[in-house]
Amino acid sequence: MTGNQLVSLHIAGDPIPQGSKKIGRHGRRPVILDDNDAKLKPWRARVTLGARQAMLGRPPVDAPIELRIVFMIERPRGHYGTGRNAGTLRASAPMRPAVKPDVDKLERAILDALTGVVYVDDGRVVDTHVSKIYAPEPTGAGVLIRAHLASWAPTAFVA
């Protein structure tokens, strides 16, 4: 790792969004659940495990953090030709996955999974850059976490 880079990791598997909340029941008690809890928990567990391994026993950072995340999504079969063109991408196939899952919900799952492992709270994240791309194999997410550089400020947007 160089400069202000803290952690870099790749999480294999299909990225799972952290969707809306819903109310369920635990016995007679109401509890708040994620819409896709059954798929989300294993995904977040993989993210957390990868982050723990990448942190090499270091404690979570209590300082401003920048994240760069690239979600690698599998292309649908319909993007490819058929017959002898089965392995060829169709000219009409989109270059980027401008479809669900929403990038903000994918990002939320990562941010929450890194809380308490890489940084003390996801409120420490002050800058993110998140992308979705089509990738052959493996699907998953690449995450780069850096200490925020205080010298840069988006002055063009500040009145």
Short mmCIF file of C-alpha atoms in Angstrom, two decimals:
data_model
loop_
_atom_site.label_atom_id
_atom_site.label_comp_id
_atom_site.label_asym_id
_atom_site.label_seq_id
_atom_site.Cartn_x
_atom_site.Cartn_y
_atom_site.Cartn_z
CA MET A 1 0.00 0.00 0.00
CA THR A 2 1.21 3.46 -0.80
CA GLY A 3 0.62 7.00 0.44
CA ASN A 4 -2.76 7.43 2.03
CA GLN A 5 -4.07 3.96 1.04
CA LEU A 6 -5.34 1.99 4.03
CA VAL A 7 -6.94 -1.11 2.51
CA SER A 8 -7.59 -2.65 -0.87
CA LEU A 9 -9.78 -5.73 -1.27
CA HIS A 10 -11.82 -7.77 -3.70
CA ILE A 11 -15.01 -9.48 -2.58
CA ALA A 12 -16.05 -12.35 -4.84
CA GLY A 13 -19.68 -13.16 -5.53
CA ASP A 14 -22.77 -11.41 -6.79
CA PRO A 15 -23.03 -7.96 -5.16
CA ILE A 16 -26.17 -7.71 -3.05
CA PRO A 17 -27.91 -4.37 -2.43
CA GLN A 18 -28.97 -3.27 1.01
CA GLY A 19 -32.55 -2.43 0.19
CA SER A 20 -35.42 -0.96 2.07
CA LYS A 21 -36.39 -1.95 5.58
CA LYS A 22 -39.52 -3.84 6.53
CA ILE A 23 -41.09 -4.82 9.82
CA GLY A 24 -41.12 -8.49 10.74
CA ARG A 25 -41.81 -10.40 13.92
CA HIS A 26 -39.60 -12.30 16.32
CA GLY A 27 -42.20 -14.10 18.36
CA ARG A 28 -44.55 -11.34 19.46
CA ARG A 29 -41.89 -8.64 19.18
CA PRO A 30 -41.66 -6.47 16.03
CA VAL A 31 -38.18 -6.30 14.46
CA ILE A 32 -36.76 -4.32 11.55
CA LEU A 33 -35.43 -6.44 8.67
CA ASP A 34 -33.82 -5.73 5.32
CA ASP A 35 -35.95 -6.62 2.29
CA ASN A 36 -33.42 -9.18 1.03
CA ASP A 37 -31.96 -10.23 4.39
CA ALA A 38 -31.32 -13.86 3.38
CA LYS A 39 -28.93 -12.84 0.57
CA LEU A 40 -27.60 -9.68 2.18
CA LYS A 41 -26.22 -11.25 5.37
CA PRO A 42 -23.80 -13.65 3.62
CA TRP A 43 -22.63 -10.88 1.24
CA ARG A 44 -21.95 -8.47 4.11
CA ALA A 45 -20.20 -11.26 6.03
CA ARG A 46 -17.84 -11.80 3.05
CA VAL A 47 -17.14 -8.06 2.88
CA THR A 48 -16.45 -7.90 6.62
CA LEU A 49 -14.18 -10.97 6.53
CA GLY A 50 -12.21 -9.60 3.59
CA ALA A 51 -11.80 -6.27 5.36
CA ARG A 52 -10.64 -7.94 8.61
CA GLN A 53 -8.01 -9.88 6.70
CA ALA A 54 -6.88 -6.75 4.81
CA MET A 55 -6.62 -4.71 8.04
CA LEU A 56 -4.00 -7.15 9.40
CA GLY A 57 -5.15 -6.69 13.00
CA ARG A 58 -5.08 -2.88 12.89
CA PRO A 59 -7.88 -1.09 14.74
CA PRO A 60 -10.61 0.78 12.84
CA VAL A 61 -9.63 4.28 11.70
CA ASP A 62 -11.22 7.28 13.40
CA ALA A 63 -10.49 9.86 10.69
CA PRO A 64 -11.97 11.06 7.38
CA ILE A 65 -12.05 8.26 4.79
CA GLU A 66 -12.36 8.05 0.97
CA LEU A 67 -13.76 4.98 -0.77
CA ARG A 68 -13.55 3.86 -4.36
CA ILE A 69 -15.83 0.91 -5.15
CA VAL A 70 -16.29 -0.94 -8.44
CA PHE A 71 -19.13 -3.44 -8.61
CA MET A 72 -18.55 -6.12 -11.24
CA ILE A 73 -21.90 -7.39 -12.54
CA GLU A 74 -22.36 -10.45 -14.76
CA ARG A 75 -23.69 -9.69 -18.23
CA PRO A 76 -27.10 -11.21 -19.02
CA ARG A 77 -27.08 -13.98 -21.64
CA GLY A 78 -29.29 -11.82 -23.86
CA HIS A 79 -26.32 -9.50 -24.46
CA TYR A 80 -24.64 -12.24 -26.50
CA GLY A 81 -25.44 -13.69 -29.88
CA THR A 82 -26.84 -17.16 -30.46
CA GLY A 83 -25.63 -20.17 -32.43
CA ARG A 84 -22.17 -19.63 -33.87
CA ASN A 85 -22.19 -16.09 -32.38
CA ALA A 86 -22.88 -17.35 -28.86
CA GLY A 87 -19.65 -15.91 -27.46
CA THR A 88 -19.91 -12.60 -29.29
CA LEU A 89 -21.32 -9.51 -27.64
CA ARG A 90 -24.23 -8.04 -29.59
CA ALA A 91 -23.77 -4.54 -31.02
CA SER A 92 -26.92 -3.49 -29.16
CA ALA A 93 -25.59 -4.65 -25.76
CA PRO A 94 -25.11 -1.74 -23.34
CA MET A 95 -21.58 -0.98 -22.16
CA ARG A 96 -22.57 -0.33 -18.54
CA PRO A 97 -25.26 -1.91 -16.31
CA ALA A 98 -27.71 1.00 -16.06
CA VAL A 99 -30.22 -1.36 -14.43
CA LYS A 100 -31.00 -2.64 -10.95
CA PRO A 101 -29.50 -3.12 -8.46
CA ASP A 102 -29.18 0.58 -7.64
CA VAL A 103 -25.62 1.74 -7.08
CA ASP A 104 -26.53 3.57 -3.84
CA LYS A 105 -28.03 0.40 -2.32
CA LEU A 106 -24.98 -1.64 -3.33
CA GLU A 107 -22.76 1.04 -1.78
CA ARG A 108 -24.78 1.06 1.46
CA ALA A 109 -24.19 -2.68 1.97
CA ILE A 110 -20.42 -2.16 1.64
CA LEU A 111 -20.33 0.92 3.89
CA ASP A 112 -22.22 -0.84 6.67
CA ALA A 113 -20.14 -4.03 6.38
CA LEU A 114 -16.89 -2.04 6.79
CA THR A 115 -18.14 -0.18 9.88
CA GLY A 116 -16.26 -1.21 13.00
CA VAL A 117 -13.62 -3.03 10.93
CA VAL A 118 -11.97 -0.43 8.67
CA TYR A 119 -13.43 2.72 10.21
CA VAL A 120 -15.20 3.33 13.51
CA ASP A 121 -18.40 4.58 11.87
CA ASP A 122 -19.57 5.06 8.29
CA GLY A 123 -20.05 8.73 9.15
CA ARG A 124 -16.24 8.99 8.77
CA VAL A 125 -16.63 8.41 5.01
CA VAL A 126 -16.41 11.85 3.41
CA ASP A 127 -15.86 10.94 -0.24
CA THR A 128 -16.95 8.01 -2.40
CA HIS A 129 -16.71 7.08 -6.03
CA VAL A 130 -18.88 4.11 -6.96
CA SER A 131 -19.18 2.39 -10.35
CA LYS A 132 -21.01 -0.58 -11.82
CA ILE A 133 -19.40 -2.38 -14.73
CA TYR A 134 -20.09 -5.54 -16.67
CA ALA A 135 -17.34 -8.05 -16.07
CA PRO A 136 -16.90 -11.58 -17.30
CA GLU A 137 -15.79 -13.49 -14.19
CA PRO A 138 -15.47 -13.18 -11.32
CA THR A 139 -18.31 -10.96 -10.28
CA GLY A 140 -17.96 -9.08 -7.02
CA ALA A 141 -16.67 -5.76 -5.78
CA GLY A 142 -13.29 -4.10 -5.68
CA VAL A 143 -12.83 -1.66 -2.81
CA LEU A 144 -10.04 0.85 -2.22
CA ILE A 145 -10.09 2.70 1.10
CA ARG A 146 -7.84 5.70 1.71
CA ALA A 147 -7.30 8.37 4.30
CA HIS A 148 -8.94 11.57 3.07
CA LEU A 149 -6.53 14.21 1.76
CA ALA A 150 -7.39 17.42 3.58
CA SER A 151 -5.66 19.51 0.92
CA TRP A 152 -8.39 18.90 -1.65
CA ALA A 153 -11.75 20.66 -1.37
CA PRO A 154 -14.56 20.91 -3.92
CA THR A 155 -14.38 24.72 -3.96
CA ALA A 156 -16.17 24.91 -7.31
CA PHE A 157 -19.37 23.84 -5.57
CA VAL A 158 -19.06 25.82 -2.36
CA ALA A 159 -20.70 29.23 -2.36
#
